[in-house]
Coordinates of C-alpha atoms in Angstrom, one line a residue:
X25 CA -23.8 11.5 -7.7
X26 CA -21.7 8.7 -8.9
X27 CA -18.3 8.2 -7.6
X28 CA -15.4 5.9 -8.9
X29 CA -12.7 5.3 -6.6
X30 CA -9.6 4.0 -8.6
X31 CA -7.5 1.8 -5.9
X32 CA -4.0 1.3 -7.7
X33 CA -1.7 -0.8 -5.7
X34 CA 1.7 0.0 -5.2
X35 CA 1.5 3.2 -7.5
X36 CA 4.0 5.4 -5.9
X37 CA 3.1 9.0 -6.3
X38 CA 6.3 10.6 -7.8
X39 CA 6.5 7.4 -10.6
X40 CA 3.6 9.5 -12.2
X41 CA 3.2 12.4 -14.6
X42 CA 0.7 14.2 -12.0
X43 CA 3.6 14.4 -10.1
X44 CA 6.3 15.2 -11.7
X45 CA 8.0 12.1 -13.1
X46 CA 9.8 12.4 -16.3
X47 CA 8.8 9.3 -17.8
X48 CA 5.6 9.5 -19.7
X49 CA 3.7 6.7 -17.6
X50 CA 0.0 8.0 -17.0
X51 CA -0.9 10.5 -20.1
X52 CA -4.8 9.8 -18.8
X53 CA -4.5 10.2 -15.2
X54 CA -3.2 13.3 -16.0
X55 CA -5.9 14.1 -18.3
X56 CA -8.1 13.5 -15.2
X57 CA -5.5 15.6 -13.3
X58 CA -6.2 18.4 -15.1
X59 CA -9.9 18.9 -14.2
X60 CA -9.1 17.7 -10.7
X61 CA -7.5 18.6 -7.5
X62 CA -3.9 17.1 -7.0
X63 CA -2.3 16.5 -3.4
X64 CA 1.1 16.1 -2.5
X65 CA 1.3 15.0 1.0
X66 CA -1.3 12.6 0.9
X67 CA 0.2 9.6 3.1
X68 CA -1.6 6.4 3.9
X69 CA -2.0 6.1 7.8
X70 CA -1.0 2.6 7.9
X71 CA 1.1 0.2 5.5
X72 CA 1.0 -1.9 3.6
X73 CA -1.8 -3.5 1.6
X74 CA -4.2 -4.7 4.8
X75 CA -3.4 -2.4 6.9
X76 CA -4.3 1.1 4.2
X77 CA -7.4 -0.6 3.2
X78 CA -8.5 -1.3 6.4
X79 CA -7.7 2.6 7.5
X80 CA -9.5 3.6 4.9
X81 CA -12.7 1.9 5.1
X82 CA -12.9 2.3 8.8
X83 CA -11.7 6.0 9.1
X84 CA -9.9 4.8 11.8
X85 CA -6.0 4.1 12.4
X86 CA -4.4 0.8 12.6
X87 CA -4.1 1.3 16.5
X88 CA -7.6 1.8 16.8
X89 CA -9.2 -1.0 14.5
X90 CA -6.4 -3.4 15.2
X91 CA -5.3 -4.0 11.9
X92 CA -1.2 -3.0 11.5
X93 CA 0.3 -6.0 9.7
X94 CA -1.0 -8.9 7.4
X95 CA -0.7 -12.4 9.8
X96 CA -2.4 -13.4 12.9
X97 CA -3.4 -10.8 15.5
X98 CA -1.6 -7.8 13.4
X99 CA -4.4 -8.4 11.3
X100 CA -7.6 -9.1 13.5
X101 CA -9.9 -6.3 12.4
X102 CA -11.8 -5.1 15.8
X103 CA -15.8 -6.1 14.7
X104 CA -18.2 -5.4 17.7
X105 CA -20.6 -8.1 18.2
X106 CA -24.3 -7.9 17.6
X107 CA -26.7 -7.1 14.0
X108 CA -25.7 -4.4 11.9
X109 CA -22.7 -2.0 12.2
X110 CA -21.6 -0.3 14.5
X111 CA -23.6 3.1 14.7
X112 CA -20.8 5.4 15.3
X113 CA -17.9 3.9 12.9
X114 CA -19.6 2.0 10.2
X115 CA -17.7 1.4 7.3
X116 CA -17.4 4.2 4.5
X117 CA -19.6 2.0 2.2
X118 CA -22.2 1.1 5.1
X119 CA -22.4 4.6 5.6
X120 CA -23.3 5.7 2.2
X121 CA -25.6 3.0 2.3
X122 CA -27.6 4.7 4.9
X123 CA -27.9 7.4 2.7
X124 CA -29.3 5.4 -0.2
X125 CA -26.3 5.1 -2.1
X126 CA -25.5 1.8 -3.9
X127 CA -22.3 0.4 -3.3
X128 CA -20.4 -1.8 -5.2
X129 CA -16.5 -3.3 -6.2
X130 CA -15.1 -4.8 -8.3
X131 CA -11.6 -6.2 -6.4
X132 CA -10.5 -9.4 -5.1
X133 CA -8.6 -7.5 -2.3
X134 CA -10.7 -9.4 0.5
X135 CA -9.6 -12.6 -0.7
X136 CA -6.5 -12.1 -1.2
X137 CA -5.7 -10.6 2.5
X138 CA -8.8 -13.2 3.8
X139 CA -10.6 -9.6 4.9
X140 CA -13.7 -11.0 4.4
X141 CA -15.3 -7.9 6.8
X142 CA -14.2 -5.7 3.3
X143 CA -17.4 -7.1 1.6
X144 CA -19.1 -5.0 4.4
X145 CA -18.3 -1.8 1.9
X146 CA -20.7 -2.9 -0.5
X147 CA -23.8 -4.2 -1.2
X148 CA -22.7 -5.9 -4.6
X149 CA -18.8 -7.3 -4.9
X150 CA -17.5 -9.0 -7.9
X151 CA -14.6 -11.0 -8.5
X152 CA -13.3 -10.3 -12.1
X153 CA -11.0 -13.4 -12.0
X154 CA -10.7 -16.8 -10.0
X155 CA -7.7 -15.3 -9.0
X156 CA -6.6 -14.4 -5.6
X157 CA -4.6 -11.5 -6.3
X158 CA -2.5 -9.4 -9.0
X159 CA -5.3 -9.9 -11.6
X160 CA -4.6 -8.3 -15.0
X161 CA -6.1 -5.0 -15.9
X162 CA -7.8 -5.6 -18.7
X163 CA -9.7 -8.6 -16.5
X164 CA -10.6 -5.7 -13.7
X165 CA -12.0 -3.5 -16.8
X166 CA -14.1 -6.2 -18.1
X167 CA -15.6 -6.6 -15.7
X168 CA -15.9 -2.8 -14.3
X169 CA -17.1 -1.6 -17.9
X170 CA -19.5 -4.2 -18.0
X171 CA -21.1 -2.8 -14.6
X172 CA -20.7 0.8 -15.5
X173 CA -23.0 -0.2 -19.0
X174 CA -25.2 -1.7 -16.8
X175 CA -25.8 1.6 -13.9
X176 CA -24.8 3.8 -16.3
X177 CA -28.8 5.2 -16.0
X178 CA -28.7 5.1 -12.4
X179 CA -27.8 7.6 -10.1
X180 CA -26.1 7.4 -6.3
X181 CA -23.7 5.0 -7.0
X182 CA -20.4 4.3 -5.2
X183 CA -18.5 2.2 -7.1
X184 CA -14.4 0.8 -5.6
X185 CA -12.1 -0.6 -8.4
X186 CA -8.8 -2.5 -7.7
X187 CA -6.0 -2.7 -10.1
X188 CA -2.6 -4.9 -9.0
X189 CA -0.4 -4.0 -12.1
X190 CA 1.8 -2.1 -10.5
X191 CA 2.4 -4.7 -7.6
X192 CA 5.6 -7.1 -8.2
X193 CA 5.6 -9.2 -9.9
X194 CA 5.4 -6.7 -13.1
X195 CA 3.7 -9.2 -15.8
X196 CA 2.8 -6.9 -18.1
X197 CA 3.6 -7.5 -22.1
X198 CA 7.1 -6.9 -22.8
X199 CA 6.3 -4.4 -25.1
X200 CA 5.3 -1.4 -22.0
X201 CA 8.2 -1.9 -20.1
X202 CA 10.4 -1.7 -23.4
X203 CA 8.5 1.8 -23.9
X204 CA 9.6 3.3 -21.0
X205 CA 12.8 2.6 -21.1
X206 CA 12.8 3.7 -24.8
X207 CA 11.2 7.0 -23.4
X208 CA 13.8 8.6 -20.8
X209 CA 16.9 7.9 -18.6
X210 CA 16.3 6.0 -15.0
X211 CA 17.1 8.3 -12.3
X212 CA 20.2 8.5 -11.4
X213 CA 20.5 7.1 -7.7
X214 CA 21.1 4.9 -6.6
X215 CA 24.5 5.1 -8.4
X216 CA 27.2 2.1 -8.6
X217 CA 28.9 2.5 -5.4
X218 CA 25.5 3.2 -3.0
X219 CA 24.0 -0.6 -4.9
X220 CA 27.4 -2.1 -3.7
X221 CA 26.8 -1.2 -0.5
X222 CA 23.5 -2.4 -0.9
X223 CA 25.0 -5.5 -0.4
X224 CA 25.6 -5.4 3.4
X225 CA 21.8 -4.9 4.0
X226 CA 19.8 -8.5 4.1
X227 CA 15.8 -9.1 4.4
X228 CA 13.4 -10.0 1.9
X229 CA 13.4 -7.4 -1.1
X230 CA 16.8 -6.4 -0.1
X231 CA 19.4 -6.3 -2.8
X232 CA 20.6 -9.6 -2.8
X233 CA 17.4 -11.1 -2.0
X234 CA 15.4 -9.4 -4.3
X235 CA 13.0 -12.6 -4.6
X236 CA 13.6 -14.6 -1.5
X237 CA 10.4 -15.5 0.4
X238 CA 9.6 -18.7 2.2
X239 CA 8.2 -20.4 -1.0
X240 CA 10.2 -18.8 -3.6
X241 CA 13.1 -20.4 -5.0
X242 CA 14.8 -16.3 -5.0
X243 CA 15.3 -16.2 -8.8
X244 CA 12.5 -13.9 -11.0
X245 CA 9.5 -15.4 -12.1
X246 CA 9.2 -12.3 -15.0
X247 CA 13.1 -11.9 -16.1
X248 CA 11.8 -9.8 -19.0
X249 CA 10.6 -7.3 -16.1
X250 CA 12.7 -8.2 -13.2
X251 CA 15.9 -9.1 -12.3
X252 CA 17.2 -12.0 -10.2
X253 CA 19.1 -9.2 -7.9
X254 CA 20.1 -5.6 -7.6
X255 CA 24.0 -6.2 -8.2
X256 CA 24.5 -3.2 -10.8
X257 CA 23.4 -0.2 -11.9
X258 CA 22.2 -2.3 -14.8
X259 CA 19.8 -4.5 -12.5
X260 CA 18.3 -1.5 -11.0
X261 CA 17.3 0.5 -14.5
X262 CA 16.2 -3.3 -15.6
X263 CA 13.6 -3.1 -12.3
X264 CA 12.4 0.1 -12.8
X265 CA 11.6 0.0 -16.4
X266 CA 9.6 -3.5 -15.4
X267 CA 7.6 -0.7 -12.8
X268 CA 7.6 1.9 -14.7
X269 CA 5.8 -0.1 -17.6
X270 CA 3.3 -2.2 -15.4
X271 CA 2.2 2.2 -14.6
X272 CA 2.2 2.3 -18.0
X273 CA -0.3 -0.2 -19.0
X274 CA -2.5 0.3 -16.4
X275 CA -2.7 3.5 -17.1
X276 CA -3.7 2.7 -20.7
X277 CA -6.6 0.8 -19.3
X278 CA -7.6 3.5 -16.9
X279 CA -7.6 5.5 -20.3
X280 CA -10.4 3.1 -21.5
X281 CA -12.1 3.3 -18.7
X282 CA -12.5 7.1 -19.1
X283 CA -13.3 6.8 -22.9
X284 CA -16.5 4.5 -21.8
X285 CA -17.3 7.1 -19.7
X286 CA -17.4 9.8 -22.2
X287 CA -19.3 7.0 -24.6
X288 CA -21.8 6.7 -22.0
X289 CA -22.3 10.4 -22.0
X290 CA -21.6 10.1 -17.9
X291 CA -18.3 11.5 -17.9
X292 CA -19.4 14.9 -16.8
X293 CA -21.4 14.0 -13.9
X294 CA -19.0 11.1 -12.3
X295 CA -16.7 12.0 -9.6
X296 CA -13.5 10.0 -10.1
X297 CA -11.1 9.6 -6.9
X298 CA -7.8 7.8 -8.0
X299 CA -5.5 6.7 -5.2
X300 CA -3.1 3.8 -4.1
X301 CA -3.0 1.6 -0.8
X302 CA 0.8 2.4 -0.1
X303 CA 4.2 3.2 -2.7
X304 CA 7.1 1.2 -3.1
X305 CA 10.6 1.7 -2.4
X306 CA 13.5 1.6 -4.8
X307 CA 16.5 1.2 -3.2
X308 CA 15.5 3.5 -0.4
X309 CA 17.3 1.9 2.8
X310 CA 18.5 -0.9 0.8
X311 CA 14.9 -2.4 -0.2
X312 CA 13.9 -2.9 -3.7
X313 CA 10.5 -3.5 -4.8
X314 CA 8.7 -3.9 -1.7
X315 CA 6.7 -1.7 0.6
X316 CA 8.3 -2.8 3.9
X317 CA 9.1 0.0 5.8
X318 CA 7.1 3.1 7.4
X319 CA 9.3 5.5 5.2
X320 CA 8.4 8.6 2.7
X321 CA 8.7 5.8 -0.7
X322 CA 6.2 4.0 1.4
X323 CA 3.8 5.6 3.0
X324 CA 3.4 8.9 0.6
X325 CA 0.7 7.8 -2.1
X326 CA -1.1 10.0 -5.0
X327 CA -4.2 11.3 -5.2
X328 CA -6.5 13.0 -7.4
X329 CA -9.9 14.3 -7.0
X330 CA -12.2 15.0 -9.7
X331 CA -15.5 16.4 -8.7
X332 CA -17.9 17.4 -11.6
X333 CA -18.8 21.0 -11.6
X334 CA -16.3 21.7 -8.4
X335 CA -12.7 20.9 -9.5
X336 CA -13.2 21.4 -13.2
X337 CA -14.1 25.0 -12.4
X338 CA -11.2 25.6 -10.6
X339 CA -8.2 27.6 -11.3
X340 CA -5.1 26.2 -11.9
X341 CA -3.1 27.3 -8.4
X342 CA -6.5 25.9 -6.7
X343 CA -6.0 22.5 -8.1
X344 CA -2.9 21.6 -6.1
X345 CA -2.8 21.1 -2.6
X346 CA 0.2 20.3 -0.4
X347 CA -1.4 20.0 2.9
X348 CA -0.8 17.0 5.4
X349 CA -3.2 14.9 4.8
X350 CA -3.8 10.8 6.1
X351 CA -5.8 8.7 3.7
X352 CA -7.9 8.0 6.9
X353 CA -9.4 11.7 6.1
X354 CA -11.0 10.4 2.3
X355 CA -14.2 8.7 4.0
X356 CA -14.9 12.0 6.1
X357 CA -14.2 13.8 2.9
X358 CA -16.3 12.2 0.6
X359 CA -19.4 12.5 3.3
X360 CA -18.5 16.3 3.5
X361 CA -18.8 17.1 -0.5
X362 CA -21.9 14.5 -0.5
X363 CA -23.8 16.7 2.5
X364 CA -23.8 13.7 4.8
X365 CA -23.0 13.7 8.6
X366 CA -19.5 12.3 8.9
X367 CA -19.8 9.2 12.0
X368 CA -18.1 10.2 15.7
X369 CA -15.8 7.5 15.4
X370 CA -14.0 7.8 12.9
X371 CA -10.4 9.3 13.0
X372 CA -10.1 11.6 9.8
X373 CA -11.0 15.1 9.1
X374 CA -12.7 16.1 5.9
X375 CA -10.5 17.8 3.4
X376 CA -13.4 19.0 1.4
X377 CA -12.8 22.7 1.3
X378 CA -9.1 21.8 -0.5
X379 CA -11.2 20.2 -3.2
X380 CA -13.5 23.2 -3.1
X381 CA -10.4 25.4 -4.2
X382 CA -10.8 26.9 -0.5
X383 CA -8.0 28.2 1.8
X384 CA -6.9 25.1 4.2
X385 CA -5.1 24.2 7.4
X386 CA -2.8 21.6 7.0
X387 CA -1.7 19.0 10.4
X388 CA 2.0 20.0 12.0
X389 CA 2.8 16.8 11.2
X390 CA 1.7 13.0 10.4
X391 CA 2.2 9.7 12.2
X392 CA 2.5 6.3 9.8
X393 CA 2.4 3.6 10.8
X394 CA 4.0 0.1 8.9
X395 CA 3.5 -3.8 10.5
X396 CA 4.5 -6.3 7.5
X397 CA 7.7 -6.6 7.2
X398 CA 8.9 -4.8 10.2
X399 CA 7.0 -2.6 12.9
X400 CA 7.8 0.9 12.4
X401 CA 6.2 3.8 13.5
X402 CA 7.1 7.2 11.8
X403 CA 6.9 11.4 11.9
X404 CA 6.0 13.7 9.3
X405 CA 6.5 17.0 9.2
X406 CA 6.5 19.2 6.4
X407 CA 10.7 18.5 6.2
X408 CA 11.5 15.8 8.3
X409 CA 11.1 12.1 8.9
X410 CA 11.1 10.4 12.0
X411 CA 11.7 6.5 12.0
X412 CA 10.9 4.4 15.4
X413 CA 11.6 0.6 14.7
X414 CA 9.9 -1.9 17.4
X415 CA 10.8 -5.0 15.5
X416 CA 13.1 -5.2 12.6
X417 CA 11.4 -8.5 11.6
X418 CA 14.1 -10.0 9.2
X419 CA 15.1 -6.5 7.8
X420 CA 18.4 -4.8 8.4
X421 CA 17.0 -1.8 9.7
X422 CA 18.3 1.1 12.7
X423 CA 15.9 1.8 16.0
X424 CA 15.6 5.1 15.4
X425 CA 16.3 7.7 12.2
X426 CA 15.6 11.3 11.4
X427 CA 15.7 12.5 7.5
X428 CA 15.5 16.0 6.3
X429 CA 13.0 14.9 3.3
X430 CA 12.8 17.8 1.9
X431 CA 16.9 18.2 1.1
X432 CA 17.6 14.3 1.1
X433 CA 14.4 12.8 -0.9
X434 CA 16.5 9.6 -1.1
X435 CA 16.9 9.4 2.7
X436 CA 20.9 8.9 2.5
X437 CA 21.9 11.1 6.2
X438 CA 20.8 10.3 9.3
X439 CA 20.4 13.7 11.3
X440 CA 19.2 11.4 14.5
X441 CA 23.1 12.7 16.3
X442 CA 23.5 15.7 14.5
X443 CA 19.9 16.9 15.4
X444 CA 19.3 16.0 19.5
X445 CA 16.8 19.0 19.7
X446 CA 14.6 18.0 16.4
X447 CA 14.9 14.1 17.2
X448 CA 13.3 15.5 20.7
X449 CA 10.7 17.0 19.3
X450 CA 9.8 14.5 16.8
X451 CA 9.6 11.3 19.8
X452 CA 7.0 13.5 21.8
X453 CA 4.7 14.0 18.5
X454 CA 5.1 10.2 18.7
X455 CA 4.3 9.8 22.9
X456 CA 1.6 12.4 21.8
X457 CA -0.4 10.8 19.4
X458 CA 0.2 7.2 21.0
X459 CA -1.1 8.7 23.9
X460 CA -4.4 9.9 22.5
X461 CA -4.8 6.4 20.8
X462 CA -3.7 4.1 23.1
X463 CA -3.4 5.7 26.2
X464 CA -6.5 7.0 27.7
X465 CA -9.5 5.5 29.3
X466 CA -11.4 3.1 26.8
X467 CA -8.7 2.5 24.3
X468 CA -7.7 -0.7 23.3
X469 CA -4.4 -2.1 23.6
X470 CA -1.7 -1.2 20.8
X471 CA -1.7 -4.6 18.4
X472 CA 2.0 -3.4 17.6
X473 CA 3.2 -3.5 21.4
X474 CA 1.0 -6.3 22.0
X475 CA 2.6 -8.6 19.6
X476 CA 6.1 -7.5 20.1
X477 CA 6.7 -11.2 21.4
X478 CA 6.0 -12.7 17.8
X479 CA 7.0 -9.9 15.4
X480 CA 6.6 -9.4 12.0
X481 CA 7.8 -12.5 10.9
X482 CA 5.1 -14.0 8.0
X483 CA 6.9 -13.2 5.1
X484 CA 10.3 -14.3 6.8
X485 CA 11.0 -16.7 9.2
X486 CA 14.1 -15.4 11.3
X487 CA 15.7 -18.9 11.7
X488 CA 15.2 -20.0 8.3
X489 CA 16.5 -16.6 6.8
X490 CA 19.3 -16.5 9.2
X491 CA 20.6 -20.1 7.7
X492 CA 20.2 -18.8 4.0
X493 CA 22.7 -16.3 4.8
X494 CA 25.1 -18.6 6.3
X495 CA 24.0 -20.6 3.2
X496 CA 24.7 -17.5 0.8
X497 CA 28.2 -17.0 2.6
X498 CA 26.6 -14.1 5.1
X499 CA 27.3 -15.1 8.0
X500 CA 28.5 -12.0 9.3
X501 CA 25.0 -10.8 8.3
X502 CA 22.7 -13.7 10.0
X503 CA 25.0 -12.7 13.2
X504 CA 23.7 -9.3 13.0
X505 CA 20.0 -10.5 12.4
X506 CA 20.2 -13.1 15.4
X507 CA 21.9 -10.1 18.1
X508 CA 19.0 -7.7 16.8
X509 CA 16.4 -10.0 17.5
X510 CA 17.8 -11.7 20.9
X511 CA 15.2 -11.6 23.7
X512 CA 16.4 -9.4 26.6
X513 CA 17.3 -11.6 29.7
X514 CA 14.5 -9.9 31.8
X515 CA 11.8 -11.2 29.7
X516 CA 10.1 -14.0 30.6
X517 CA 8.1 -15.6 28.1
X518 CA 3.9 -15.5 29.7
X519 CA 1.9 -18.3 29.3
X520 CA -0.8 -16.5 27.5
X521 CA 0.6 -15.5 24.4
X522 CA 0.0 -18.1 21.9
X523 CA 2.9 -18.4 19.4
X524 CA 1.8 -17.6 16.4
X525 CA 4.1 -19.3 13.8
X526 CA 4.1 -18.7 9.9
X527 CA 1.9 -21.2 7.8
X528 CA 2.9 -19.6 4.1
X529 CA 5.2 -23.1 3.1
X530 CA 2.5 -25.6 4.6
X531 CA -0.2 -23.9 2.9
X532 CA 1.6 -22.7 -0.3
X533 CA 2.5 -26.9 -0.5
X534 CA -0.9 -27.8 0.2
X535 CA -2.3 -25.3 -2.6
X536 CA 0.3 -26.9 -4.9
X537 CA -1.0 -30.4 -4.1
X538 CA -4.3 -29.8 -4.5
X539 CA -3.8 -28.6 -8.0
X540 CA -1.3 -31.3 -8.5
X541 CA -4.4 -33.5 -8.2
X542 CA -6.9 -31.7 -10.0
X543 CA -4.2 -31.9 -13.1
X544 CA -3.8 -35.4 -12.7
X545 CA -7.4 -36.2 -12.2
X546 CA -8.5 -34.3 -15.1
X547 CA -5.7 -35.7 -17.2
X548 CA -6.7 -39.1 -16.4
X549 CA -10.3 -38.3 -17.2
X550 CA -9.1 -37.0 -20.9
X551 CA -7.0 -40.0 -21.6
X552 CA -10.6 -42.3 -20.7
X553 CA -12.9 -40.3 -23.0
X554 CA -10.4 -41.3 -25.8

């Protein structure tokens, strides 16, 4: 069997004809949709970009291999020491290399997150660009088609792509994002009057600060897709189009990819798994753009399953699925539909039967788990949404929230007072599942407790964000930050925690000065040979 696995960052399920969207943004994804199996509560375990891959890969949650956040020891991957992998939670691709299939990628996702341990996946990884990050999709497909051409003979072959179109910043052509606006209204929240409100809420990707990082100057590098800030109604369509069109033309190269294929006469024996690593909130809590919180925008990603001579036979009722599922439970899965043992340590369950079209059992409820911009933890039921905040990081954010999803998509009313008996239950599916994680004999320590003392704080710096809102006439707002994030008197900073301060500016400058030099150098060479 040969398997594609389609990894589309930020691709929020519900921006996407599959699911519903009424903007035409992925006409061939839903050609693949309609031979496949869709699912609609398909939720990455952990968020964002690290921490989903990482789940993934390892079957394991964020808890359990270590990995919650993107910086320092929220993102220290739990290797074992000694030759080979681990025998009973290998990676997905060192486990379908036991079984003699060949595993390769085309994605420059371990360089960009310094996950080196990713390259464990796969026997053959290729780098499409010198780029470290948001390379352009037709790059990824020449170099993807140029492997497929190659194998296309072969058989057992397990092959992970990574697109970044979706991903701020949205540099598509003009042209895509003009299309989709040209195509169909933006949804109507949030309307005038929520965006001006919007205003009161500060962190990175917030309204206001729709570009602010430690680096960035806070104005948009791709005003054609992008707006400075979300101060209108006007600002916010002007975003989503930018999203809506970066879909839009990767989709159009995903549609190339399936025409090559269908060239290749492979089409009909290729199993084709398209997913995301995490969505993306638009104006959800007051974040734009970003993929900071462990919230439904978030953490709820697509996913569709095509599996020659299973899914294609289907009937149409059997080809969508709505049971609870954690992205954790794809590894597992795949094994299951190959006929391979699944290993004992990993944390999914196969979902194979769903894509058989068989009759399932779906989880009471989900836990998700977010470390980048802030640590959350959060509950899923089939209705609700819990929200437990550990560290707000640098976002305006509550300590503890509970959403009826299924009534309030937009997550507008808190039901945390209003509900006592539900927020109950909802904090003892969290103590449960922390419990069986963190809290029995041989686990290891939560890496979200553990670096409570540091926090979240690589894409923010809590002093320097504080002064650029006293800078941006906030100061009512850096007050609130400062009180959130003020140590309680009975702690007592211990000697063993290292701090673990953010290096983005130094090493962003450094970057810039080595290139500084190579320009120069290379201009001085030019003006010599003349």
């Amino acid at each position: 069997m040969r398997i594609i696995y389609v990894d589309v960052d930020t691709l929020r399920a519900d921006h996407t004809t599959p699911y519903g969207y009424h903007r035409p943004t992925t006409p061939h994804l839903q050609k693949l949709a309609d031979k496949s199996v869709v699912f609609d509560r398909y939720y990455c375990s952990d968020s964002p970009c690290l921490p989903s891959r990482t789940a993934l890969t390892s079957g394991q949650f964020g808890i359990t291999n270590g990995v919650i956040g993107h910086y320092g020891a929220d993102a220290q991957f739990r290797l074992d020491s000694g030759h080979g992998p681990e025998p009973d939670r290998p990676l997905l691709g060192q486990r379908l290399q036991l079984d003699g299939y060949y595993t390769a990628a085309v994605s420059v996702f371990a360089e960009r997150h310094r996950a080196y341990w990713f390259h464990g996946n796969f026997r053959e990884s290729v780098r499409a660009t010198g780029n470290w990050g948001d390379e352009d999709a037709a790059d990824v497909n020449r170099a993807a088609l140029d492997w497929i051409r190659r194998h296309a003979e072969d058989d057992d072959w397990y092959l992970h792509l990574t697109y970044w179109d979706p991903h701020t910043d949205y540099t598509q052509p003009a042209e895509w994002t003009e299309r989709m606006a040209a195509s169909a209204p933006v949804q109507s929240w949030p309307d005038e009057e929520t965006i001006q409100e919007h205003a009161e809420i500060y962190g990175p990707r917030s309204a206001l600060d729709l570009h602010y990082s430690l680096t960035g100057g806070g104005t948009s590098p791709v005003p054609h897709n992008m707006p400075d800030a979300i101060r209108s109604r006007a600002d916010f369509e002007h975003l989503v189009n930018g999203f809506d069109g970066a879909i839009a033309y990767w989709d159009h190269h995903f549609g190339r990819l399936l025409a090559t294929l269908e060239e290749l006469g492979i089409a009909d024996d290729t199993a084709i798994v398209v997913s995301a690593d995490h969505g993306e909130a638009f104006g959800e809590h007051g974040m734009y753009a970003e993929h900071g919180l462990a919230t439904e925008s978030v953490q709820r990603i697509p996913l569709v399953v095509y599996w020659p001579g299973v899914t294609d036979a289907l009937p149409a009722e059997a080809r969508r699925n709505d049971d609870l599922l954690y992205n954790i439970d794809l590894a597992p899965t795949l094994c299951d539909l190959l006929g391979l043992d699944a290993p004992e340590g990993w944390q999914g369950a196969s979902f194979a039967g769903a894509v058989r079209g068989e009759e399932t059992d779906s989880r009471p409820y989900l836990v998700l788990g977010h470390g980048a911009h802030t640590y959350q933890r959060a509950v899923r039921t089939r209705d609700h949404l819990y929200i437990r905040t550990y560290h707000p990081g640098c976002f305006k954010t509550a300590w503890e929230q509970l959403y009826d999803v299924t009534d309030d998509p937009y997550l507008t009313r808190d039901l945390l007072d209003e509900e006592p008996a539900l927020a109950g239950t909802m904090r003892s599916h969290l103590a449960e599942w922390w419990h069986e994680h963190a809290g029995r004999p041989g686990c290891l320590p939560d890496p979200m407790l553990s670096n409570l003392q540091a926090g979240p704080v690589y894409y923010a710096d809590p002093t320097r964000y504080a002064r650029h809102l006293r800078d941006t006439g906030r100061s009512h707002l850096a007050e609130d930050l400062e009180q959130r994030l003020a140590v309680p008197r009975a702690s007592v900073p211990v000697p063993w925690h290292a701090p673990a301060p953010p290096r983005s500016a130094e090493l962003f400058g450094r970057w810039m000065e080595i290139f500084q030099e190579r320009a120069t150098k290379k201009a001085t060479e030019g003006k010599s040979v003349r």
